[in-house]
Short mmCIF file of C-alpha atoms in Angstrom, two decimals:
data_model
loop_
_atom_site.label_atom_id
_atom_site.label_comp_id
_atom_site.label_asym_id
_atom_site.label_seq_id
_atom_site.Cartn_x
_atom_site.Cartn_y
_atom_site.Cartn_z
CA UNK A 1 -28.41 101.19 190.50
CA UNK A 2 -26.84 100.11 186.83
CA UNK A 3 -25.41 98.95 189.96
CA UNK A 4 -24.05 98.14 194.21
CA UNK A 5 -23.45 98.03 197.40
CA UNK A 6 -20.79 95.31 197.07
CA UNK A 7 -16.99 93.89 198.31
CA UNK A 8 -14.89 92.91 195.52
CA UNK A 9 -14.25 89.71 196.73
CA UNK A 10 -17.30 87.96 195.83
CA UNK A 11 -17.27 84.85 193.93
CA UNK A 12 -14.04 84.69 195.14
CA UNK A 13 -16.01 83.74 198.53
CA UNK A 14 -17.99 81.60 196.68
CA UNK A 15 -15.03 79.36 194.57
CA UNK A 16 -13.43 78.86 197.98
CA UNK A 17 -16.89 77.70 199.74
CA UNK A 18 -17.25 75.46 196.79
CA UNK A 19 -13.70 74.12 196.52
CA UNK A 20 -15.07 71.18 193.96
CA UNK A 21 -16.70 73.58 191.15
CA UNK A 22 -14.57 75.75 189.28
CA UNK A 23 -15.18 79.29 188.24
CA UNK A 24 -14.27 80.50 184.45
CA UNK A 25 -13.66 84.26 184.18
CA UNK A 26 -13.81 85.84 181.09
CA UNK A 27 -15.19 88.30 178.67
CA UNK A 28 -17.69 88.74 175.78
CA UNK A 29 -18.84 91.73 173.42
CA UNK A 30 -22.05 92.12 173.28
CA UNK A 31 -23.89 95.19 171.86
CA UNK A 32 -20.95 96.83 171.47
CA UNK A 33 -19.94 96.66 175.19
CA UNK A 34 -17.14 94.45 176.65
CA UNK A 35 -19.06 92.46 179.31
CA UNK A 36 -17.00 90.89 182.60
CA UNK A 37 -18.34 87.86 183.47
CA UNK A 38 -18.06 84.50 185.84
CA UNK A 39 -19.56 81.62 185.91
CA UNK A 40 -19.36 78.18 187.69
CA UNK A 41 -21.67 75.20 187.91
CA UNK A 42 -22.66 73.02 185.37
CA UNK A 43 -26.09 72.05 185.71
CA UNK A 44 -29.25 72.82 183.35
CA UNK A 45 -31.03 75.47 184.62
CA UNK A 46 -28.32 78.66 184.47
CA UNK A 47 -28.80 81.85 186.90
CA UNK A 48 -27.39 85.20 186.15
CA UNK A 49 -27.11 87.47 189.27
CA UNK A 50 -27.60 91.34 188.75
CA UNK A 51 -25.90 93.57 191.39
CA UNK A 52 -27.04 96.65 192.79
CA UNK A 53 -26.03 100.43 192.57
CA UNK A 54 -22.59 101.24 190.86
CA UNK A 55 -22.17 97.69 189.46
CA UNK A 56 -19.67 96.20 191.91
CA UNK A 57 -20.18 92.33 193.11
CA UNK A 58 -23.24 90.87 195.05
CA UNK A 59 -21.18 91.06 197.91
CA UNK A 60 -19.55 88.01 199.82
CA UNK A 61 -22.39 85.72 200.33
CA UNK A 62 -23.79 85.57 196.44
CA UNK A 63 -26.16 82.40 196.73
CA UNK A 64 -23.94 79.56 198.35
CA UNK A 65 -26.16 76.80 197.39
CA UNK A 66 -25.01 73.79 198.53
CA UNK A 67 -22.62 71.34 196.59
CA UNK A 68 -25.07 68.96 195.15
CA UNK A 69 -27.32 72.13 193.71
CA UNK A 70 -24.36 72.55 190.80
CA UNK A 71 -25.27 69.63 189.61
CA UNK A 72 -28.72 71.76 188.71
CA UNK A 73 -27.25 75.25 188.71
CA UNK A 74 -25.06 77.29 186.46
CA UNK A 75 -23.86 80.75 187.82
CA UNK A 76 -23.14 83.68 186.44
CA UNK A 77 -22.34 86.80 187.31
CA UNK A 78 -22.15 89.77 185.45
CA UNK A 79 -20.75 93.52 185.32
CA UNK A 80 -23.16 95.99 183.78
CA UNK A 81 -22.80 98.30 181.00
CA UNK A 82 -19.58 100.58 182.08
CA UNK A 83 -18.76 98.92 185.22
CA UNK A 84 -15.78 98.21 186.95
CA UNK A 85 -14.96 94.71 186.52
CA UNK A 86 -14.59 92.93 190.00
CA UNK A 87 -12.47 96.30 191.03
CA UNK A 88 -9.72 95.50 188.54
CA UNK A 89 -10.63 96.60 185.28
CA UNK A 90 -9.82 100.25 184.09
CA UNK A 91 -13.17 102.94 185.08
CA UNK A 92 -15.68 103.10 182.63
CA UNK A 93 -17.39 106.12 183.00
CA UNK A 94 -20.83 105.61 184.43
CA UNK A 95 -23.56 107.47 182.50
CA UNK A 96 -26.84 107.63 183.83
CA UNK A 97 -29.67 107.92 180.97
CA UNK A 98 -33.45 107.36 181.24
CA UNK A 99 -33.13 104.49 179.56
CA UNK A 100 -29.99 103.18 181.19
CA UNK A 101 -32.25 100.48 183.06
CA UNK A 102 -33.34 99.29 179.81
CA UNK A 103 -30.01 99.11 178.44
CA UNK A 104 -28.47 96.92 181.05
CA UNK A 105 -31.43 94.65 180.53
CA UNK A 106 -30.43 94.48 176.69
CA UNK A 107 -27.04 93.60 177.44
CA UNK A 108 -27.77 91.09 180.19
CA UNK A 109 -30.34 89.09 177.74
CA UNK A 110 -27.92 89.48 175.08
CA UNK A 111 -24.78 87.80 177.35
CA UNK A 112 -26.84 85.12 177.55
CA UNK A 113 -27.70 84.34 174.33
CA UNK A 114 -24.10 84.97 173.19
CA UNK A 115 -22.64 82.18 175.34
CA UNK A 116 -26.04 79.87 174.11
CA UNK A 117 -28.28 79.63 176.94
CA UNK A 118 -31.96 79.77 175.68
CA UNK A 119 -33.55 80.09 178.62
CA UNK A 120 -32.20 80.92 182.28
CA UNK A 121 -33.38 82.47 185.97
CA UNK A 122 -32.56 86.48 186.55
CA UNK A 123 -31.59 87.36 190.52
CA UNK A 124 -31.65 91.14 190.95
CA UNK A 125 -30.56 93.31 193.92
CA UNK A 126 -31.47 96.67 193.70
CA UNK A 127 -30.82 98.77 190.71
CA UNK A 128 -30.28 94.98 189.64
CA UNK A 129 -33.58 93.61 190.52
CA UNK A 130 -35.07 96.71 188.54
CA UNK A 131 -32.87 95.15 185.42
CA UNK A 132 -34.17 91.78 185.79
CA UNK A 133 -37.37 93.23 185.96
CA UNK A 134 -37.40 94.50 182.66
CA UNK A 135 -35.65 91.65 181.00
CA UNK A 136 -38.14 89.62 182.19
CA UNK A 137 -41.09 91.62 180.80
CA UNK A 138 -38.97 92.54 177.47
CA UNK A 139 -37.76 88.87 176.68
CA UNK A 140 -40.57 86.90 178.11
CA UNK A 141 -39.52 83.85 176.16
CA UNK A 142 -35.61 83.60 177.53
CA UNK A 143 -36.72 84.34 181.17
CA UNK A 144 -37.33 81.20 183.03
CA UNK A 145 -38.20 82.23 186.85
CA UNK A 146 -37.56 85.81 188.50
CA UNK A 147 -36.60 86.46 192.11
CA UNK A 148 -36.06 90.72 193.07
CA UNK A 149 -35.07 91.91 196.11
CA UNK A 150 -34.55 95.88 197.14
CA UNK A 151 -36.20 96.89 193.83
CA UNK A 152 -38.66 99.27 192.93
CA UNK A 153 -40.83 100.05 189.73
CA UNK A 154 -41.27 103.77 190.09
CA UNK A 155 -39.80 106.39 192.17
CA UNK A 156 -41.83 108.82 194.91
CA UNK A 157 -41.41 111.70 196.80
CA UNK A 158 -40.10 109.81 199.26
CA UNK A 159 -37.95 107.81 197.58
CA UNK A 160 -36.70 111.41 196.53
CA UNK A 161 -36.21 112.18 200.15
CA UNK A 162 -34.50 108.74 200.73
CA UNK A 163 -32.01 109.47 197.77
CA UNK A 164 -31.15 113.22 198.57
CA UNK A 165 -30.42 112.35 202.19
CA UNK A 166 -27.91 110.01 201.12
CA UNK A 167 -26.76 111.99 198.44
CA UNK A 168 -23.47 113.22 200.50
CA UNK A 169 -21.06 110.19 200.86
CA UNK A 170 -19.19 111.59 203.24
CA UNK A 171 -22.04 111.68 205.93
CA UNK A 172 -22.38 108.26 205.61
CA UNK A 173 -21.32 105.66 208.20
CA UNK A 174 -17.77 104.13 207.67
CA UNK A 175 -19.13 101.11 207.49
CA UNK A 176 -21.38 100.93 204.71
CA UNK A 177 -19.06 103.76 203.19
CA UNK A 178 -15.43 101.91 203.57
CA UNK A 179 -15.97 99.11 200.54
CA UNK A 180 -16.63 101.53 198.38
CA UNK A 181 -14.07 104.33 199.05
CA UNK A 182 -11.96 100.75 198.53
CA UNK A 183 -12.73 99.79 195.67
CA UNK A 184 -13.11 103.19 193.77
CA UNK A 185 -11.31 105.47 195.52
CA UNK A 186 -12.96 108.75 197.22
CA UNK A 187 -13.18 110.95 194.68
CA UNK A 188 -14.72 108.51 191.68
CA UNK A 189 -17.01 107.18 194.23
CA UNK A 190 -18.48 110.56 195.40
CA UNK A 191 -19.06 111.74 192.03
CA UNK A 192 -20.40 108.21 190.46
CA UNK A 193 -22.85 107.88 193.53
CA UNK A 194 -23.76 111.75 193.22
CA UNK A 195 -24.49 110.76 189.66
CA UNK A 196 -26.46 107.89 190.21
CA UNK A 197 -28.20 109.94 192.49
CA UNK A 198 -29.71 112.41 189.45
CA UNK A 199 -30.37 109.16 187.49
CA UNK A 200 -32.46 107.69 189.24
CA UNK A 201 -34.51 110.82 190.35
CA UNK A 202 -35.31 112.11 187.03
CA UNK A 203 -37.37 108.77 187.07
CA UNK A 204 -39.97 111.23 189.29
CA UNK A 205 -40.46 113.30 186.63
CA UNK A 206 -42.44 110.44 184.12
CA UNK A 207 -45.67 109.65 184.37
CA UNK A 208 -46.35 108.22 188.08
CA UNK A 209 -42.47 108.10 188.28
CA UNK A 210 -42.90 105.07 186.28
CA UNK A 211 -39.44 103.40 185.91
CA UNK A 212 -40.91 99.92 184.93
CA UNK A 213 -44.90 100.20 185.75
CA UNK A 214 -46.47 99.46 182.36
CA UNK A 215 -44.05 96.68 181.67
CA UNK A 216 -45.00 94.43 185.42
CA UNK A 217 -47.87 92.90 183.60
CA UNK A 218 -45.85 91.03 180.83
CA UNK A 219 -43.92 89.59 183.46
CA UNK A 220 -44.80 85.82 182.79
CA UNK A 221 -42.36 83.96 184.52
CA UNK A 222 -42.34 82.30 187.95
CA UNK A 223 -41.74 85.24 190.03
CA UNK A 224 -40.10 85.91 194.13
CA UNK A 225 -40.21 88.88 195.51
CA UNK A 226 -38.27 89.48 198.83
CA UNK A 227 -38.29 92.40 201.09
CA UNK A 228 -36.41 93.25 204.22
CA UNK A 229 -39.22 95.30 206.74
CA UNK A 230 -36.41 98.10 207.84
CA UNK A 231 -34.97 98.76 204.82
CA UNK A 232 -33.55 101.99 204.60
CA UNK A 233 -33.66 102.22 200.95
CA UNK A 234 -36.81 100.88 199.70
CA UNK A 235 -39.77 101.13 201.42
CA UNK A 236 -42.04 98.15 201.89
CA UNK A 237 -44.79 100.15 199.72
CA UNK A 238 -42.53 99.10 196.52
CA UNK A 239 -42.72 95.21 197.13
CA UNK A 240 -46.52 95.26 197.70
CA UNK A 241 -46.75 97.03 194.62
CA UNK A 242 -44.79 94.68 192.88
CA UNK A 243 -46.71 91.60 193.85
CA UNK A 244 -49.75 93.73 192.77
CA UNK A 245 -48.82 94.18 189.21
CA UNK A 246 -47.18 90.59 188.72
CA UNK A 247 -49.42 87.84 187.79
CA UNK A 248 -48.83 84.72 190.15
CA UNK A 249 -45.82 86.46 191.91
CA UNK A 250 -45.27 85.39 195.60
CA UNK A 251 -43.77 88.03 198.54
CA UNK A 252 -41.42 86.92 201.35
CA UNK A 253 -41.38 88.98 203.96
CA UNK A 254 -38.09 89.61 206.51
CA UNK A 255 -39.11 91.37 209.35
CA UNK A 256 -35.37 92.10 210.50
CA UNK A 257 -33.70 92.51 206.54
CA UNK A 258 -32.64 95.82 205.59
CA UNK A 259 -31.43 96.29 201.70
CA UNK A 260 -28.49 93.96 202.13
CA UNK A 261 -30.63 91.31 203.41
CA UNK A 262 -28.42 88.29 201.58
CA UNK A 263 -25.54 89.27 203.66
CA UNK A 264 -27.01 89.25 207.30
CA UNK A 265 -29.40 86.98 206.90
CA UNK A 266 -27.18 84.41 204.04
CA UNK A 267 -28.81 81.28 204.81
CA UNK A 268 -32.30 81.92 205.21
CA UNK A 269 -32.28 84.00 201.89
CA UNK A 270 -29.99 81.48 199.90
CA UNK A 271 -32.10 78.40 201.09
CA UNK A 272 -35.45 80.50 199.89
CA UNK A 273 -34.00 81.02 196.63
CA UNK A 274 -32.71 77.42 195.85
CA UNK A 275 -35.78 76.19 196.91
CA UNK A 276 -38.06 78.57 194.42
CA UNK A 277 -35.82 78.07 192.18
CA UNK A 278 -35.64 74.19 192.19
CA UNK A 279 -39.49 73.83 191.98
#
């Protein structure tokens, strides 16, 4: 969760589905942290997409609006605090705080403003979407519309349950474990994820397991909340509560979406979001 369950590759995917818009890669400091990022698109209304657990890509689908939506959209995507950068930058070693949620928000606000956009639109998967979350409550003013998916605002028992069973790498499936072992090898992966694991369970021991509670009501922004019924990860407890606690938020529901649910299901999902996005 600072944060993913991603393949390197991408806005790679995306540059070659979208052979007419270029993609600049390149890298700012920004709170004292050297921040990855791409972007491509020039239209007005910019959107910076947070990944999910371990801080690799969104994975090969990210968003393929179509071609005419660049003339609205800009892009961006960005590496959080101590991430890899698109599996070919040197480890940073991921540290897990109570406040490292917080501090990824920081930095993503503060990318923004340091390449001049005032306002823009957060998309967060996962640990992501718990990012966006609070950059949207914390910087009300910069945040333009919000849409989460896979996120949560506290933790549970038995999201405690959830995170202990998957806790071992190696009893995972080779499918969803493969990318990973990939991209970070075996050994950096099993601790990092073991790691994240302790992270984001000491959440359980605040208040209600409050990761983000008390900020959901400064939330001001235009807000989407999606949810995939059989998600392993997240149960469907966590969007309800979301919609709850966020003034004038709206809840898609995918009966057949698990947590990647903008891989299997690309189109519906990147049609839903353009479509929020572009009212």
């Amino acid at each position: 969760k600072t944060s993913n369950f991603g393949l390197q590759h991408g806005l790679d995917v995306l540059l070659t589905h979208f052979r007419n818009t270029s993609v600049q890669s390149a890298r700012r400091r920004v709170n004292g942290v050297e921040l990855h990022y791409r972007q491509t698109g020039h239209g007005g209304h910019a959107a910076l997409l947070l990944p999910g657990s371990l801080g690799t890509e969104l994975t090969k689908t990210i968003l393929h609006f179509q071609v005419s939506s660049y003339r609205i959209f800009t892009v961006l995507y960005i590496c959080e605090t101590g991430c890899t950068i698109f599996g070919r930058s040197k480890y940073n070693k991921l540290s897990f705080p109570l406040d490292f949620f917080d501090r990824d928000a920081k930095d993503a606000v503060g990318l923004m403003k340091a390449l001049n956009f005032k306002t823009f639109s957060l998309l967060g998967w996962s640990d992501g979407g718990i990012t966006a979350l609070i950059a949207a409550a914390k910087f009300p003013t910069a945040v333009r519309k919000l849409v989460v998916w896979g996120a949560n605002a506290f933790v549970s028992e038995e999201d405690l349950n959830i995170y202990n069973a998957l806790r071992d790498v190696s009893a995972w499936s080779e499918r969803m474990r493969a990318p990973m072992r990939e991209l970070y090898g075996d050994e950096y992966f099993a601790q990092t994820w073991q790691a994240w694991v302790d992270g984001i369970s000491q959440f359980a021991q605040r208040p209600d397991g409050s990761i983000c509670r008390e900020l959901l009501p400064q939330i001001a922004c235009p807000t989407l909340i999606v949810h995939g019924e059989k998600d392993p990860m997240v149960p469907r407890f966590h969007a309800e509560y979301l919609l709850q606690h966020i003034k004038g938020s709206r809840l898609h529901l995918m009966p057949e979406g698990k947590h990647n649910l903008h891989l299997r299901f690309a189109g519906e999902f990147n049609n839903l979001v353009e479509e929020f996005l572009c009212l």
